Short mmCIF file of C-alpha atoms and ligand atoms in Angstrom, two decimals:
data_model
loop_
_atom_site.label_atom_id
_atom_site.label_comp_id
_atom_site.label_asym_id
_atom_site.label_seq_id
_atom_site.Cartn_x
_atom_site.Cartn_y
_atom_site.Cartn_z
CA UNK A 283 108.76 104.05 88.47
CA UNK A 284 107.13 100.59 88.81
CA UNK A 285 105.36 100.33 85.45
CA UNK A 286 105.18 102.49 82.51
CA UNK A 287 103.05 101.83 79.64
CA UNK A 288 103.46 104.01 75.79
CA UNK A 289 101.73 103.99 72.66
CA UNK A 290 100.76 100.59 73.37
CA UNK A 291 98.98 98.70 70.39
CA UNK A 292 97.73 95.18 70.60
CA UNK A 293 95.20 93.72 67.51
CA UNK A 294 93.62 90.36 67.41
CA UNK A 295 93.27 88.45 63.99
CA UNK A 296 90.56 86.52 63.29
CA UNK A 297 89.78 84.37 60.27
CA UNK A 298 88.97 87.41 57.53
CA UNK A 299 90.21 90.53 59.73
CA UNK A 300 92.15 92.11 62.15
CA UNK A 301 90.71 93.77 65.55
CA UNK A 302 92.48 96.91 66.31
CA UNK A 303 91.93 96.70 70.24
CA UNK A 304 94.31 98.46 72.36
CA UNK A 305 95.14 101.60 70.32
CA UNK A 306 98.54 103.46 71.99
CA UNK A 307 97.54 103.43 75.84
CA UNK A 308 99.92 104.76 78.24
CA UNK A 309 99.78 104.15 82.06
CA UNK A 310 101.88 105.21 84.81
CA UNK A 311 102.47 103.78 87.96
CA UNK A 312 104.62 104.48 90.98
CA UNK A 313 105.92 102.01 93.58
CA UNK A 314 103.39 101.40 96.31
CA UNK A 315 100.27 103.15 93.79
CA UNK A 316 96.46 101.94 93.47
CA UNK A 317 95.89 102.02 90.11
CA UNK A 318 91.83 101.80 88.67
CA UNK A 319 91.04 101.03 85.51
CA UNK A 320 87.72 102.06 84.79
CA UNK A 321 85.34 101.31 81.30
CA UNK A 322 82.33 99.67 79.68
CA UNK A 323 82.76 96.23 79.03
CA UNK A 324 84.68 95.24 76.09
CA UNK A 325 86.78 98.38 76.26
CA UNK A 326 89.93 96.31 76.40
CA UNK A 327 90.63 96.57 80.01
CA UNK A 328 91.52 92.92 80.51
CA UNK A 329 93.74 92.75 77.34
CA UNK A 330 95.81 95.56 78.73
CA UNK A 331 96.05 93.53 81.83
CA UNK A 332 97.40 90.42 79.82
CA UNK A 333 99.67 92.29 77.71
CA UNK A 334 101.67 93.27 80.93
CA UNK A 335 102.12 90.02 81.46
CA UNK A 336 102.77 88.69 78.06
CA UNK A 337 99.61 86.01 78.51
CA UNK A 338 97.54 86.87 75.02
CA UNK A 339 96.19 84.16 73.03
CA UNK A 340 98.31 83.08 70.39
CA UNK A 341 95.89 84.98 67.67
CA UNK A 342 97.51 88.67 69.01
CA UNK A 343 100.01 90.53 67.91
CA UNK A 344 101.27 93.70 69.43
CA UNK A 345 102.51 96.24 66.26
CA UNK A 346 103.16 99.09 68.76
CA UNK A 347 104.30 99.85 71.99
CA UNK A 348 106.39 99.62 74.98
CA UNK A 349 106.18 98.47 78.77
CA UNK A 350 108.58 99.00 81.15
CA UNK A 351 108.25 97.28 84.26
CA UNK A 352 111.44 98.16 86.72
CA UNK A 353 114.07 97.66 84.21
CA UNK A 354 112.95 94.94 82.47
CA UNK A 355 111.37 95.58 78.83
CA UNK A 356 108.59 93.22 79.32
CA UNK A 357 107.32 93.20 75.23
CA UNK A 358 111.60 92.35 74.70
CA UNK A 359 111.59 90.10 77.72
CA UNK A 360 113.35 86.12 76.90
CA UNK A 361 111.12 83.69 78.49
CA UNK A 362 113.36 83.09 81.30
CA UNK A 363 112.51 86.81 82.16
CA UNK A 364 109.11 87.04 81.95
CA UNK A 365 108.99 83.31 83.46
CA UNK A 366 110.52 85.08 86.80
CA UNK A 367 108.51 87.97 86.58
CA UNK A 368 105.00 86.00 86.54
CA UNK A 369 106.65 83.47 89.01
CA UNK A 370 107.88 85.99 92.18
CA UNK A 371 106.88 89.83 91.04
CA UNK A 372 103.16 90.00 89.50
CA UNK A 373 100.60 88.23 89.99
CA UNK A 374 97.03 88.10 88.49
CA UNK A 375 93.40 87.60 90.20
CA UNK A 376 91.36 86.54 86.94
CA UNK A 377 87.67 88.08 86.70
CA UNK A 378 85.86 84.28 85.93
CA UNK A 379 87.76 81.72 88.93
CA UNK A 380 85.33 78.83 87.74
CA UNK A 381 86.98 79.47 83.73
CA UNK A 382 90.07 79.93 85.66
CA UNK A 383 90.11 77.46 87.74
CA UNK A 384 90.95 73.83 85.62
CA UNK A 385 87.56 71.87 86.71
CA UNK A 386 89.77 68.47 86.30
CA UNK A 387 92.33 68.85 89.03
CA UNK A 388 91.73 69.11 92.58
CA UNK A 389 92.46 72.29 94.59
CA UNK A 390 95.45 70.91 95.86
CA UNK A 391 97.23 70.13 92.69
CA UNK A 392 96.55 73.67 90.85
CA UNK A 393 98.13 75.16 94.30
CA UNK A 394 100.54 72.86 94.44
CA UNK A 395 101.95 73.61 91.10
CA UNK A 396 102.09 77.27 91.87
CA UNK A 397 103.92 76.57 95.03
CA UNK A 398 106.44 74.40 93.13
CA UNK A 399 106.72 76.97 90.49
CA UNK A 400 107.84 79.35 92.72
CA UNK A 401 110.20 77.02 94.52
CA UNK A 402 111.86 75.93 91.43
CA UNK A 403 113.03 79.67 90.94
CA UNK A 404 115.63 79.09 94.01
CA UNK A 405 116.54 75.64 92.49
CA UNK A 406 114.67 73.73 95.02
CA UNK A 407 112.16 70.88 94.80
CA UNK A 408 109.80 70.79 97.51
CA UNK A 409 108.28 67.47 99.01
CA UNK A 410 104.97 66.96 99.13
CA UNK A 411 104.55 67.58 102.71
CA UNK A 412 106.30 71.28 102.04
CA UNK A 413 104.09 71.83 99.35
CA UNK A 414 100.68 70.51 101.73
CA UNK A 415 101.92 73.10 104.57
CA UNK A 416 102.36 76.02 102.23
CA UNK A 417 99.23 75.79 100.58
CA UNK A 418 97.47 75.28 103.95
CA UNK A 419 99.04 78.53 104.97
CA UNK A 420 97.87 80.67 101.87
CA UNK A 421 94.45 79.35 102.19
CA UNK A 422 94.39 80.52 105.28
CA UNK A 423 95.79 83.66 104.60
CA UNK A 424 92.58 84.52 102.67
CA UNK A 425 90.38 83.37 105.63
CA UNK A 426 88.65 80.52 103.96
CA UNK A 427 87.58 77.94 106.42
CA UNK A 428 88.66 74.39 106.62
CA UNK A 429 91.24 74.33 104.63
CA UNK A 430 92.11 71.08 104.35
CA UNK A 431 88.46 70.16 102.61
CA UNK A 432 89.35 72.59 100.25
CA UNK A 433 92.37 70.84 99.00
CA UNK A 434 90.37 67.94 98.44
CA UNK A 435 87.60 69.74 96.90
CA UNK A 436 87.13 70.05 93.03
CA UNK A 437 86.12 73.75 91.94
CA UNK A 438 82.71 72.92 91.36
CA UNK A 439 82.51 71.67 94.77
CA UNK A 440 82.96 75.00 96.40
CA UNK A 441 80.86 78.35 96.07
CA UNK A 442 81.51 81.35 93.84
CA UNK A 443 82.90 83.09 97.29
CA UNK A 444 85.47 80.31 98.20
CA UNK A 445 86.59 80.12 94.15
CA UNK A 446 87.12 83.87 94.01
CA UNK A 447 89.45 83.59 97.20
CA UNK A 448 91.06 80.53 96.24
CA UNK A 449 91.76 82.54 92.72
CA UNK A 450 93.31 85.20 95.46
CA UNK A 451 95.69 83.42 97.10
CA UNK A 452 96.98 82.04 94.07
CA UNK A 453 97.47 85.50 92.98
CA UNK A 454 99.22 86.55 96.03
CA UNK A 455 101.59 83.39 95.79
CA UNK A 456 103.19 85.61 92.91
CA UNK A 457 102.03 89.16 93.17
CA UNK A 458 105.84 89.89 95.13
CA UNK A 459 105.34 93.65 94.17
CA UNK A 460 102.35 93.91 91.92
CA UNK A 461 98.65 92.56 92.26
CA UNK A 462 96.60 92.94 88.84
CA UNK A 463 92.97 92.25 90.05
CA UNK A 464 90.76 91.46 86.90
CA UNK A 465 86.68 92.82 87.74
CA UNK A 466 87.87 90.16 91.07
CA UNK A 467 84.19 90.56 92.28
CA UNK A 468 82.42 89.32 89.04
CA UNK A 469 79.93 86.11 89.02
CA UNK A 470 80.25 86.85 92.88
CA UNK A 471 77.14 87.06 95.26
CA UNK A 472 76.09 90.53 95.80
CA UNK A 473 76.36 90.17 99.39
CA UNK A 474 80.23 89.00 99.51
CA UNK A 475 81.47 91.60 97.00
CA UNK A 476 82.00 93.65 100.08
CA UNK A 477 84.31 91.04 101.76
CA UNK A 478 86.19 90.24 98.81
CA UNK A 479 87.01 93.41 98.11
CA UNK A 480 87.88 93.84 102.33
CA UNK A 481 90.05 90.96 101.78
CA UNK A 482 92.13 92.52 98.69
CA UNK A 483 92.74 95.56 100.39
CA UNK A 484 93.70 93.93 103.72
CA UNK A 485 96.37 91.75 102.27
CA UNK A 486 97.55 94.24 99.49
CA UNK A 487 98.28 96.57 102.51
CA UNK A 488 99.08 93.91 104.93
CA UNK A 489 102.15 92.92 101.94
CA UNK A 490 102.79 96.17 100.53
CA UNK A 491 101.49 95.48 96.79
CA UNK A 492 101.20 97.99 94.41
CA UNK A 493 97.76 97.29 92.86
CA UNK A 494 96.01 97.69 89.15
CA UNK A 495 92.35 97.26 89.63
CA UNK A 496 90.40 96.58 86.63
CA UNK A 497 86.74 97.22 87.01
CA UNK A 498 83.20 99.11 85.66
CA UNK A 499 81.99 99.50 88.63
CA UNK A 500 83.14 103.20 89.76
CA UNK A 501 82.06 102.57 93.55
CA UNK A 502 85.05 99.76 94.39
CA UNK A 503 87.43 102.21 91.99
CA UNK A 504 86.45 105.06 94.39
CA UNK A 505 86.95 102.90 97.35
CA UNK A 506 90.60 101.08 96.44
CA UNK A 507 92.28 103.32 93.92
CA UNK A 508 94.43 106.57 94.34
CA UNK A 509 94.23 107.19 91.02
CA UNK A 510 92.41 105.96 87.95
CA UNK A 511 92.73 106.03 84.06
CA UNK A 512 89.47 105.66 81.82
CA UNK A 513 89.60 103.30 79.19
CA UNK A 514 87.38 103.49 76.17
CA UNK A 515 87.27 101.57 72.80
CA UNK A 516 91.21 100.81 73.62
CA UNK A 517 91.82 104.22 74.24
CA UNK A 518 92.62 105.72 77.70
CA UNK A 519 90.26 108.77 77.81
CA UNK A 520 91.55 110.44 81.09
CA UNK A 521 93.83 109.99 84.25
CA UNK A 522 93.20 111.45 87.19
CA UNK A 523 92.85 111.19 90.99
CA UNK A 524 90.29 108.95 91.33
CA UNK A 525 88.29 111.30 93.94
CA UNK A 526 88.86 114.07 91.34
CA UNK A 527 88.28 111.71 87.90
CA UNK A 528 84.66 111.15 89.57
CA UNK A 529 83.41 114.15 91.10
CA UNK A 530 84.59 116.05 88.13
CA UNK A 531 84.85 114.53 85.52
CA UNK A 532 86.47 116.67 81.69
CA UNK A 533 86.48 114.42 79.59
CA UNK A 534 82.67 114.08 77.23
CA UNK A 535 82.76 110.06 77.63
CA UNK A 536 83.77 110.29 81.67
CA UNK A 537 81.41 112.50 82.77
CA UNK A 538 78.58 110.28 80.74
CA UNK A 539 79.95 107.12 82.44
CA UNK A 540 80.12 108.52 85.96
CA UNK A 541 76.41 110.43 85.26
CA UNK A 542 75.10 107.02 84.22
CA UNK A 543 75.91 105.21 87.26
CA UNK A 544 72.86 104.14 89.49
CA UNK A 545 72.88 106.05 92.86
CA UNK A 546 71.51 105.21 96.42
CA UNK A 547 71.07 108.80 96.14
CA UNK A 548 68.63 109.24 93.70
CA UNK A 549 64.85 107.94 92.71
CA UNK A 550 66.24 107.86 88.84
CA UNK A 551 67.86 105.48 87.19
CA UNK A 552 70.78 106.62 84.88
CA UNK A 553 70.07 107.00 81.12
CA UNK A 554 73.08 105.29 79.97
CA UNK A 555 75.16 105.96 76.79
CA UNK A 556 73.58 106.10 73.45
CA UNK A 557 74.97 103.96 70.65
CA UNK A 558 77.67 101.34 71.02
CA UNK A 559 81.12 100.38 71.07
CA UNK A 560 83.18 101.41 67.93
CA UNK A 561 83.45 98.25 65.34
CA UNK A 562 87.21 96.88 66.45
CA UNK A 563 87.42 95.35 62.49
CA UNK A 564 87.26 99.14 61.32
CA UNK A 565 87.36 101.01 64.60
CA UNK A 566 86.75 105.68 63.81
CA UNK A 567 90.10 107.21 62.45
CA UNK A 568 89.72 109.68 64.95
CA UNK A 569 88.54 109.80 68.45
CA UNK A 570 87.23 106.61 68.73
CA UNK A 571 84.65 107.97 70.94
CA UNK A 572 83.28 110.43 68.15
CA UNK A 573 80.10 108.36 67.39
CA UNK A 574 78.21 108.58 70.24
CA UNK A 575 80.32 111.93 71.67
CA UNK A 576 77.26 114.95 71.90
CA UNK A 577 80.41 117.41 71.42
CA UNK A 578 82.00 115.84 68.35
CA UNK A 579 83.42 118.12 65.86
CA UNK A 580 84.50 117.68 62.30
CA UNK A 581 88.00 117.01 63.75
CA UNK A 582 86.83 114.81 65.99
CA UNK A 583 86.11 111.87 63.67
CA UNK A 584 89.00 113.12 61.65
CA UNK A 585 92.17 113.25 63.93
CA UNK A 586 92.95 111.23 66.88
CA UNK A 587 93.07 113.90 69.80
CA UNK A 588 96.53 114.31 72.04
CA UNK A 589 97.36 114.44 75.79
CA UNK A 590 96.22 117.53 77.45
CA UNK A 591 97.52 117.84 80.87
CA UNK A 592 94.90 120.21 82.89
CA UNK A 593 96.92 120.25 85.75
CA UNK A 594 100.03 117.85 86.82
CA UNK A 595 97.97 115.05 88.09
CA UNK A 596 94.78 115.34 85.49
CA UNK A 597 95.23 114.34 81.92
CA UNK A 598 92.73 114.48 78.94
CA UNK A 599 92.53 113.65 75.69
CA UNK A 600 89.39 115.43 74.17
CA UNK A 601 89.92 118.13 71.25
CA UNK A 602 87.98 120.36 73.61
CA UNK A 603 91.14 120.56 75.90
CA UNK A 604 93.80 120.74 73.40
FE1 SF4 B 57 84.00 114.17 71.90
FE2 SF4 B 57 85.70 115.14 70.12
FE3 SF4 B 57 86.38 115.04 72.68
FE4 SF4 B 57 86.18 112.80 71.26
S1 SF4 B 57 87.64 114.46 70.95
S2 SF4 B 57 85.40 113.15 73.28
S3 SF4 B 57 84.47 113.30 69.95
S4 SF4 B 57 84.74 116.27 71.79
#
């Protein structure tokens, strides 16, 4: 197993109170997988991604919870460890590249500290002209033309397109076996989504990355993912295969997401689901989706349901199932 995720917990204090986000999420993942990661905004999809590799803010705590990834305990890890993991083994595209992205420092010098960064592992120190090739050759690698005027270009100098894919071959500098790809086509033109997302896939399968795609839009999920887990109010909802997960959906707050999705299809536009994420300060002692769930039951805002397995590759946790 690549990556294995339990009972993971991770809260976020602020000045009077703590936010109970993640709330005991478990993920599995195979060598070689497409994961999807699918949820409204705010449902703590890019926390989870953060906590895998140990990048929260310094406000967070994690109370619960483990993550394996190979053999290394990454919530145990030394610095050192975690240091060569983020370095040579995963790497992360983040969801905003112009808050990514530092606005002060040319192209060139945020690639060429990644490059030396990963150099440094093998006790080497690159010159400048090894560092100038190599970055030449990863912006190429993600197509983006002239790539020597995008060295010299600040971020603000280039479009949302060439930011994303500059953001993407910064990931693949590290991503050795796993790519985390954060909502990758957000703040991005409608009309390149399509050749981002081309781009992903081509070098993901062109390297042999095992992927974790974080997203709420259910038609790239369909499109790059084997399977997918549903994430709601920091709880995952259901795993499935991602064909299966959203053509039939089980679980109450699935099948409302997937039914809410606009469609070429159809003349209507979805209706959307009532009410609001759960209050993280003082989230429901029970299923946190209770609130605006049109099956809840007493129990339901009572007792946090368990895993149902429905078969061995579809998983539930609803008190309808149990
Ligand atoms: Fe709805 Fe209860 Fe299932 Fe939660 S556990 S989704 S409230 S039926």
């Amino acid at each position: 197993m690549l990556l294995r995720i339990d009972d993971l917990h991770v809260h976020y204090k602020s000045y009077w109170y703590v936010n109970q986000v993640l709330n005991g999420v478990w993920l599995r993942m195979d060598e070689g997988e497409r994961i999807g990661i699918v949820g409204e905004t705010g449902s703590g999809k890019t926390t989870l991604l953060k906590t895998i590799l140990r990048i929260l803010p310094q406000n967070s705590s994690i109370p619960r919870g483990t993550i394996k990834y190979r053999e290394i305990d990454i919530l145990k890890a030394s610095e050192a460890e975690l240091s060569k993991v983020r370095r040579s083994e995963i790497g992360m595209i983040f969801q905003d590249p112009m808050a990514a992205l530092n606005p002060v420092f040319k192209i060139k010098d945020q690639l060429y500290d990644v490059i030396k960064y990963k150099f440094l592992a093998d006790g080497s120190n690159p010159s400048k002209a090894v560092l100038h090739e190599h970055a030449l050759g990863v912006l190429e690698s993600v197509s983006l033309p002239d790539p020597e005027r995008v060295l010299e270009s600040f971020p603000f100098q280039l479009s949302g397109g060439m930011r994303q894919r500059v953001m993407i071959a910064m990931a693949l500098l590290s991503a050795g076996k796993l790519l985390l790809a954060d909502e990758p086509t957000t703040n991005i033109d409608v009309t390149l989504q399509d050749q981002i997302l081309r781009l992903i896939d081509k070098l993901v399968k062109q390297r042999g990355l095992s992927t974790i795609l974080v997203s709420h839009a259910l038609g790239m999920v369909r499109q790059m993912t084997d399977r997918a887990y549903v994430l709601y109010a920091g709880d995952i909802m259901e795993e499935a295969r991602t064909g299966e997960l959203l053509d039939h959906p089980k679980h109450p707050y699935t099948d409302l997401l997937v039914s809410s999705a606009p469609k070429i299809s159809s003349r209507r536009i979805g209706e959307g689901i009532r009410g609001k994420l759960p209050d993280y300060r003082s989230p429901p002692a029970g299923c946190r989706f209770a609130p605006r769930c049109p099956y809840a039951m007493d129990k339901c805002h009572k007792v946090k349901p368990k895993r149902t397995a429905l078969n061995a590759e579809h998983v539930v946790a609803c008190h309808l199932y149990e």
